[in-house]
Amino acid sequence: MAHRVDHEYEYLFKIVLIGDSGVGKSNILSRYTRNEFCLESKSTIGVEFATRTLQVEGKAVKAQIWDTAGQERYRAITSAYYRGAVGAILVYDITKRQTFDNVQRWLRELRNHADSNIVLMMAGNKSDLNHLRAVSEQDGQALAEKEGLSFLETSALDATNIQKAFQTILTEVYHIVSKKALAAQEAKANASIPGQGTTINVAETSGNTKKGCCST
Amino acid sequence: MMNSRVKKGNNMKNKNVNGSGDHLPSIKESRSPEGESEEKASVDEILDGEESNAGNKDSRESFFPWKEELESLVHGGVPKDLRGEVWQAFMGVKARRVERYYEELLAQENDDQHSNSSGVFSKWRKQIEKDLMRTFPGHPTLNRDSLRRLLLAYARHNPSVGYCQAMNFFAGLLLLVMPEENAFWALVTIIDDFFDGYHSEGMIEYQVDQLVFDELMRERFPKLVNHLDYLGVQVAWICAPWLLSIFINTLPWESVLRIWDVLLLEGNRVMLFRTALALLELYGPALITTKDAGVAINLLQSLVGSTFDSSQLVLTACMGFLAVTDSKLRKLRDKHRPSVLLDVEERTKRSRFSEALKGLAYTRYCVKNEPVSLLEEAKPAEDLADGDESKLESHSSYLDQLLCSLNADLVGSQPDIQEQVDWMKVELCRLLEDKRAAVLQAEELETTLVELVKEDNRRLLSAKVLARMEQEQRITEDARRNVEKDAAAQRFAVTMLQEKYEKAMDSIARMEKRVIMAESMLEATLQYESGQAEALSSPRTPHATLDSPRRKAGLLSFGLGWRDKNKPYELAKLDFEESTEQKSDPSTTQEETNSVNEQTLLN
């Protein structure tokens, strides 16, 4: 969840990276948090984790990013990592149609196991491999609109849109969280106004009456 | 060396216990007779002059007097050049090996690839292909073709596991220290025996171990666990990569090999737990000072790149956690398994796309472990799960079927798998339809719920508004009452003032009367005096006698002077006239003053 903490950052947001195996989740993570890319990275077993602090509308936000194993059977254990996540980036590979077709299954997975308010973003990764493209950007855009997700095509290899993707989802999360905080404050204020008002008013009127009496 | 045989004896014993679930009965059957001779061969090959009779656990100690020495040698690290051979000996690879089996599996795989049939195999094939280059990326001597063949053959050998990420690392590691076919049998031993149920669909045994590890950790490091709980770090986050990949990629290479030495010698998962606990012991002090979850997890993740004393780790693991034994772990697993199975069931129910194979793996797993108790469990469960009765019924009847077929004809289990898959596919379709209906219903319910909630919210809001309005009304009412009170008090004050004023006026009138009386008395006295004076001496200075009454009248007119402000102007004039007339005629003056007084009284 979103915590307010008084360290070097004001907000801490947990984001999970999900999607089929081999779509480039780990490289998106390493590109974003360490500015590294490895053409031959190892398969992720279980989960991996990294953080990065950034500015969102003038506030220091620490993004805690969880990279999960993509193989289907790992869903049995990775769903435990969705707990407390405020955002999820659903990654597919634009050169592999199957990974795009599986986006629906990942969405269902999230709806079954993640927080219902989780902010979702879809990222079509490997946009540098345009000559091998199997999923058009329009298809991605259309699905994103249909499912109400924000959407970007990214490339961890040449760093296209990687920053933007995280900035977008974190900003969206920030808006929701700050709106929620505001709403909570208002609700609190609303709840306390009648009680407070009564006491103050009563005190004032009685005070006035007394004064009136004394002065006469 | 000897231990390997003993180990294998254990394995075989396990096999016999779980025999009904083995999908390769032909191999197993052939193993027992062949095993012993193979074993002899392997023993002779590696260590000369050892007694070759093994397979009996009870005779373990007597036949193997050097167990402790061997253990301590292994704890010290197996020599690099011997590692491959020693590992094979530990796992009884040579005994396990069945001629031509590996080739047959590969041939099957080849045929299948060309005919391009079964769905699951092609799925695993794709996944294996993806992971080939992602296994020890860039390693110069790892043969990727061997790795592919090895993994494909294993998937054929045990379709209940098929291919699971992490196996690529095991296979890669084994291929680096032994020939391809031996590596296959070693992989079979590790996945089928040591880590049975770990990497299969559903990963049930892993989930059980996760809970076991959680409990052990809480027992051994209560403070650390408290701190991690406080930070919001779940034990699963830490131990998943450790347990699932047996520390490959999570610790430096040397440490991984040293841990594998011990683990393969012992032939169970005890070393896995001991090492994980040792890591927490070594890094606990650093972990407990971390201030947020990210730092804590980063610390544990960065172990792979750190300089590391692997001897210390192995020593801590083996000496520091002697209480963690195989029997203890078994007990703990039995304790936690039901909750995991329940969770898995729950999850399967909940998730809208349960796979046929997951069910297959689950069934296979259950049949393998406790064929009878599951059936017994399934029946009371029927009563509990009202909605899924039919499913469970078919499930249990299917289990019956499966059991019968397994017991009756063990050789026929290979085609049985195909049947299982087919049946599961049918089941899947039915389930999917059920799910779809359920989803629709759920959505309907959700919308109604949302509406209800909205209505509720509205009602709540209006109630709040009403309450506020009421309160405000009450406040204004109070204020009004106060103002009324105020007004009454002021009115009262006004009447009081009026009364006081009237009283004052009364007293003034009385005083005036008294003044008049005094004046008349004075007048009378004056008249009397003047009369006397006239009578006494008329010729004597009339001026002086006239002087005194005039002065007194002036005094009187002055005494009443304060009333001039209220008196009309005529009266003042009259007063003036009076005073002038007084000079000429005192008698008229008196009359005049009387009339004036009367007038003032009237006022």
PDB file of C-alpha atoms in Angstrom, chain A residues 7-9 12 14 20-22 40-51 62 64 66 69-77 79-81 83 96 98-99 105-106 108-109 111-113 187 190-191 193-195 197-198 201-202 205-206 208-209 212-213 216, chain B residues 123-124 126-127 130-131 133-138 160-166 168-169 199-203 206-207 210 234 236-237 240-241 244-245 249 291-295 297-298 301 347 350-353 355 464 468 471 475 478-479 482 485-486 489-490 493:
ATOM      1  CA  HIS A   7      12.411   9.461   5.597  1.00  0.00           C
ATOM      2  CA  GLU A   8      13.957  10.804   2.459  1.00  0.00           C
ATOM      3  CA  TYR A   9      10.692  10.139   0.648  1.00  0.00           C
ATOM      4  CA  LEU A  12       6.138   4.557  -0.866  1.00  0.00           C
ATOM      5  CA  LYS A  14       4.550  -0.874  -4.480  1.00  0.00           C
ATOM      6  CA  ASP A  20       4.391 -13.765 -19.854  1.00  0.00           C
ATOM      7  CA  SER A  21       7.845 -15.222 -19.573  1.00  0.00           C
ATOM      8  CA  GLY A  22      10.484 -13.577 -21.729  1.00  0.00           C
ATOM      9  CA  GLU A  40      20.908 -12.393 -22.055  1.00  0.00           C
ATOM     10  CA  SER A  41      19.492 -12.020 -18.616  1.00  0.00           C
ATOM     11  CA  LYS A  42      18.680 -15.055 -16.500  1.00  0.00           C
ATOM     12  CA  SER A  43      15.171 -16.334 -15.970  1.00  0.00           C
ATOM     13  CA  THR A  44      13.515 -14.930 -12.879  1.00  0.00           C
ATOM     14  CA  ILE A  45      12.739 -17.493 -10.230  1.00  0.00           C
ATOM     15  CA  GLY A  46      10.055 -16.413  -7.808  1.00  0.00           C
ATOM     16  CA  VAL A  47      10.479 -12.655  -7.572  1.00  0.00           C
ATOM     17  CA  GLU A  48      13.075  -9.972  -7.725  1.00  0.00           C
ATOM     18  CA  PHE A  49      12.947  -6.548  -6.300  1.00  0.00           C
ATOM     19  CA  ALA A  50      14.376  -3.062  -6.777  1.00  0.00           C
ATOM     20  CA  THR A  51      13.576   0.493  -5.755  1.00  0.00           C
ATOM     21  CA  LYS A  62       9.815   5.807  -3.578  1.00  0.00           C
ATOM     22  CA  GLN A  64       9.221  -0.387  -4.796  1.00  0.00           C
ATOM     23  CA  TRP A  66       8.587  -6.298  -7.849  1.00  0.00           C
ATOM     24  CA  ALA A  69       8.426 -14.963 -12.685  1.00  0.00           C
ATOM     25  CA  GLY A  70       6.450 -15.198 -15.870  1.00  0.00           C
ATOM     26  CA  GLN A  71       5.838 -18.909 -16.146  1.00  0.00           C
ATOM     27  CA  GLU A  72       2.268 -19.806 -15.635  1.00  0.00           C
ATOM     28  CA  ARG A  73       2.705 -22.171 -12.732  1.00  0.00           C
ATOM     29  CA  TYR A  74       4.465 -19.509 -10.716  1.00  0.00           C
ATOM     30  CA  ARG A  75       1.187 -17.685 -10.485  1.00  0.00           C
ATOM     31  CA  ALA A  76       0.361 -20.064  -7.667  1.00  0.00           C
ATOM     32  CA  ILE A  77       2.975 -18.340  -5.565  1.00  0.00           C
ATOM     33  CA  SER A  79      -0.100 -13.847  -6.357  1.00  0.00           C
ATOM     34  CA  ALA A  80       1.164 -13.454  -2.787  1.00  0.00           C
ATOM     35  CA  TYR A  81       3.306 -10.614  -4.076  1.00  0.00           C
ATOM     36  CA  ARG A  83      -0.704  -7.982  -1.826  1.00  0.00           C
ATOM     37  CA  LYS A  96       5.035 -12.317 -29.884  1.00  0.00           C
ATOM     38  CA  GLN A  98       0.755 -14.965 -27.798  1.00  0.00           C
ATOM     39  CA  THR A  99       2.044 -12.700 -25.052  1.00  0.00           C
ATOM     40  CA  ARG A 105      -5.544 -13.799 -18.505  1.00  0.00           C
ATOM     41  CA  TRP A 106      -3.172 -11.588 -16.567  1.00  0.00           C
ATOM     42  CA  ARG A 108      -8.165 -11.754 -14.705  1.00  0.00           C
ATOM     43  CA  GLU A 109      -5.334 -12.910 -12.472  1.00  0.00           C
ATOM     44  CA  ARG A 111      -8.685  -8.957 -10.620  1.00  0.00           C
ATOM     45  CA  ASN A 112      -8.801 -12.202  -8.709  1.00  0.00           C
ATOM     46  CA  HIS A 113      -5.824 -11.665  -6.489  1.00  0.00           C
ATOM     47  CA  ALA A 187     -14.846  12.815   5.835  1.00  0.00           C
ATOM     48  CA  ASN A 190     -17.472  16.375   8.179  1.00  0.00           C
ATOM     49  CA  ALA A 191     -17.876  13.878  10.919  1.00  0.00           C
ATOM     50  CA  ILE A 193     -18.190  19.517  12.497  1.00  0.00           C
ATOM     51  CA  PRO A 194     -21.664  19.021  14.004  1.00  0.00           C
ATOM     52  CA  GLY A 195     -20.343  18.043  17.405  1.00  0.00           C
ATOM     53  CA  GLY A 197     -20.269  23.391  16.239  1.00  0.00           C
ATOM     54  CA  THR A 198     -22.837  22.609  18.860  1.00  0.00           C
ATOM     55  CA  ASN A 201     -22.381  27.723  19.731  1.00  0.00           C
ATOM     56  CA  VAL A 202     -23.929  26.735  23.025  1.00  0.00           C
ATOM     57  CA  THR A 205     -24.881  31.922  23.410  1.00  0.00           C
ATOM     58  CA  SER A 206     -24.835  31.107  27.104  1.00  0.00           C
ATOM     59  CA  ASN A 208     -23.774  36.202  25.793  1.00  0.00           C
ATOM     60  CA  THR A 209     -26.814  35.729  27.958  1.00  0.00           C
ATOM     61  CA  GLY A 212     -26.377  40.564  29.125  1.00  0.00           C
ATOM     62  CA  CYS A 213     -27.566  39.792  32.602  1.00  0.00           C
ATOM     63  CA  THR A 216     -28.137  45.084  33.097  1.00  0.00           C
TER      64      THR A 216
ATOM     65  CA  LYS B 123       4.003 -25.103 -24.320  1.00  0.00           C
ATOM     66  CA  TRP B 124       6.914 -26.518 -22.355  1.00  0.00           C
ATOM     67  CA  LYS B 126       8.451 -22.958 -26.020  1.00  0.00           C
ATOM     68  CA  GLN B 127       9.265 -22.165 -22.418  1.00  0.00           C
ATOM     69  CA  LYS B 130      13.042 -19.176 -24.045  1.00  0.00           C
ATOM     70  CA  ASP B 131      15.105 -20.216 -21.065  1.00  0.00           C
ATOM     71  CA  MET B 133      19.937 -18.679 -23.278  1.00  0.00           C
ATOM     72  CA  ARG B 134      18.750 -17.407 -19.948  1.00  0.00           C
ATOM     73  CA  THR B 135      20.453 -20.244 -18.066  1.00  0.00           C
ATOM     74  CA  PHE B 136      23.808 -18.990 -16.812  1.00  0.00           C
ATOM     75  CA  PRO B 137      23.806 -16.432 -19.646  1.00  0.00           C
ATOM     76  CA  GLY B 138      27.071 -16.235 -21.447  1.00  0.00           C
ATOM     77  CA  SER B 160       3.195 -34.049 -13.985  1.00  0.00           C
ATOM     78  CA  VAL B 161       6.134 -31.689 -13.594  1.00  0.00           C
ATOM     79  CA  GLY B 162       6.945 -31.113 -17.228  1.00  0.00           C
ATOM     80  CA  TYR B 163       9.098 -28.066 -17.283  1.00  0.00           C
ATOM     81  CA  CYS B 164       9.333 -25.522 -14.531  1.00  0.00           C
ATOM     82  CA  GLN B 165      11.608 -22.517 -14.553  1.00  0.00           C
ATOM     83  CA  ALA B 166      14.512 -23.206 -12.126  1.00  0.00           C
ATOM     84  CA  ASN B 168      16.953 -25.083 -16.314  1.00  0.00           C
ATOM     85  CA  PHE B 169      19.459 -23.985 -13.704  1.00  0.00           C
ATOM     86  CA  HIS B 199       8.122 -27.817  -9.245  1.00  0.00           C
ATOM     87  CA  SER B 200       4.940 -29.459 -10.417  1.00  0.00           C
ATOM     88  CA  GLU B 201       1.887 -27.476 -11.425  1.00  0.00           C
ATOM     89  CA  GLY B 202       0.532 -25.821  -8.282  1.00  0.00           C
ATOM     90  CA  MET B 203       3.905 -26.100  -6.517  1.00  0.00           C
ATOM     91  CA  TYR B 206       7.025 -25.722  -2.145  1.00  0.00           C
ATOM     92  CA  GLN B 207       4.131 -23.874  -0.587  1.00  0.00           C
ATOM     93  CA  GLN B 210       7.349 -22.118   2.754  1.00  0.00           C
ATOM     94  CA  GLN B 234       6.857 -11.637   4.183  1.00  0.00           C
ATOM     95  CA  ALA B 236       7.864 -15.984   1.305  1.00  0.00           C
ATOM     96  CA  TRP B 237       9.476 -12.994  -0.387  1.00  0.00           C
ATOM     97  CA  ALA B 240      11.125 -18.234  -2.681  1.00  0.00           C
ATOM     98  CA  PRO B 241      14.320 -17.848  -4.738  1.00  0.00           C
ATOM     99  CA  LEU B 244      12.955 -22.949  -5.529  1.00  0.00           C
ATOM    100  CA  SER B 245      16.324 -22.692  -7.182  1.00  0.00           C
ATOM    101  CA  ASN B 249      21.784 -17.298  -8.508  1.00  0.00           C
ATOM    102  CA  LYS B 291      14.482   0.575   8.333  1.00  0.00           C
ATOM    103  CA  ASP B 292      12.328  -0.423   5.436  1.00  0.00           C
ATOM    104  CA  ALA B 293      11.272  -3.497   3.541  1.00  0.00           C
ATOM    105  CA  GLY B 294      13.189  -2.506   0.438  1.00  0.00           C
ATOM    106  CA  VAL B 295      16.509  -2.267   2.220  1.00  0.00           C
ATOM    107  CA  ILE B 297      15.132  -7.428   0.730  1.00  0.00           C
ATOM    108  CA  ASN B 298      17.917  -5.726  -1.174  1.00  0.00           C
ATOM    109  CA  GLN B 301      19.233 -10.171  -2.801  1.00  0.00           C
ATOM    110  CA  ARG B 347      -7.618 -20.743  -5.582  1.00  0.00           C
ATOM    111  CA  ARG B 350     -11.678 -18.797  -7.486  1.00  0.00           C
ATOM    112  CA  SER B 351      -9.498 -18.421 -10.528  1.00  0.00           C
ATOM    113  CA  ARG B 352     -11.518 -18.348 -13.695  1.00  0.00           C
ATOM    114  CA  PHE B 353      -9.076 -20.205 -15.838  1.00  0.00           C
ATOM    115  CA  GLU B 355      -6.062 -25.498 -16.187  1.00  0.00           C
ATOM    116  CA  LYS B 464     -26.123  13.144   8.215  1.00  0.00           C
ATOM    117  CA  ARG B 468     -26.901  18.534  11.008  1.00  0.00           C
ATOM    118  CA  GLN B 471     -28.679  20.381  15.272  1.00  0.00           C
ATOM    119  CA  ILE B 475     -28.993  25.877  18.041  1.00  0.00           C
ATOM    120  CA  ASP B 478     -31.605  27.962  21.803  1.00  0.00           C
ATOM    121  CA  ALA B 479     -30.467  31.288  20.553  1.00  0.00           C
ATOM    122  CA  ASN B 482     -31.918  33.195  24.941  1.00  0.00           C
ATOM    123  CA  LYS B 485     -35.013  35.696  27.901  1.00  0.00           C
ATOM    124  CA  ASP B 486     -32.832  38.687  27.240  1.00  0.00           C
ATOM    125  CA  ALA B 489     -35.048  40.720  31.334  1.00  0.00           C
ATOM    126  CA  GLN B 490     -34.736  44.051  29.591  1.00  0.00           C
ATOM    127  CA  ALA B 493     -35.549  46.269  33.840  1.00  0.00           C
TER     128      ALA B 493
END
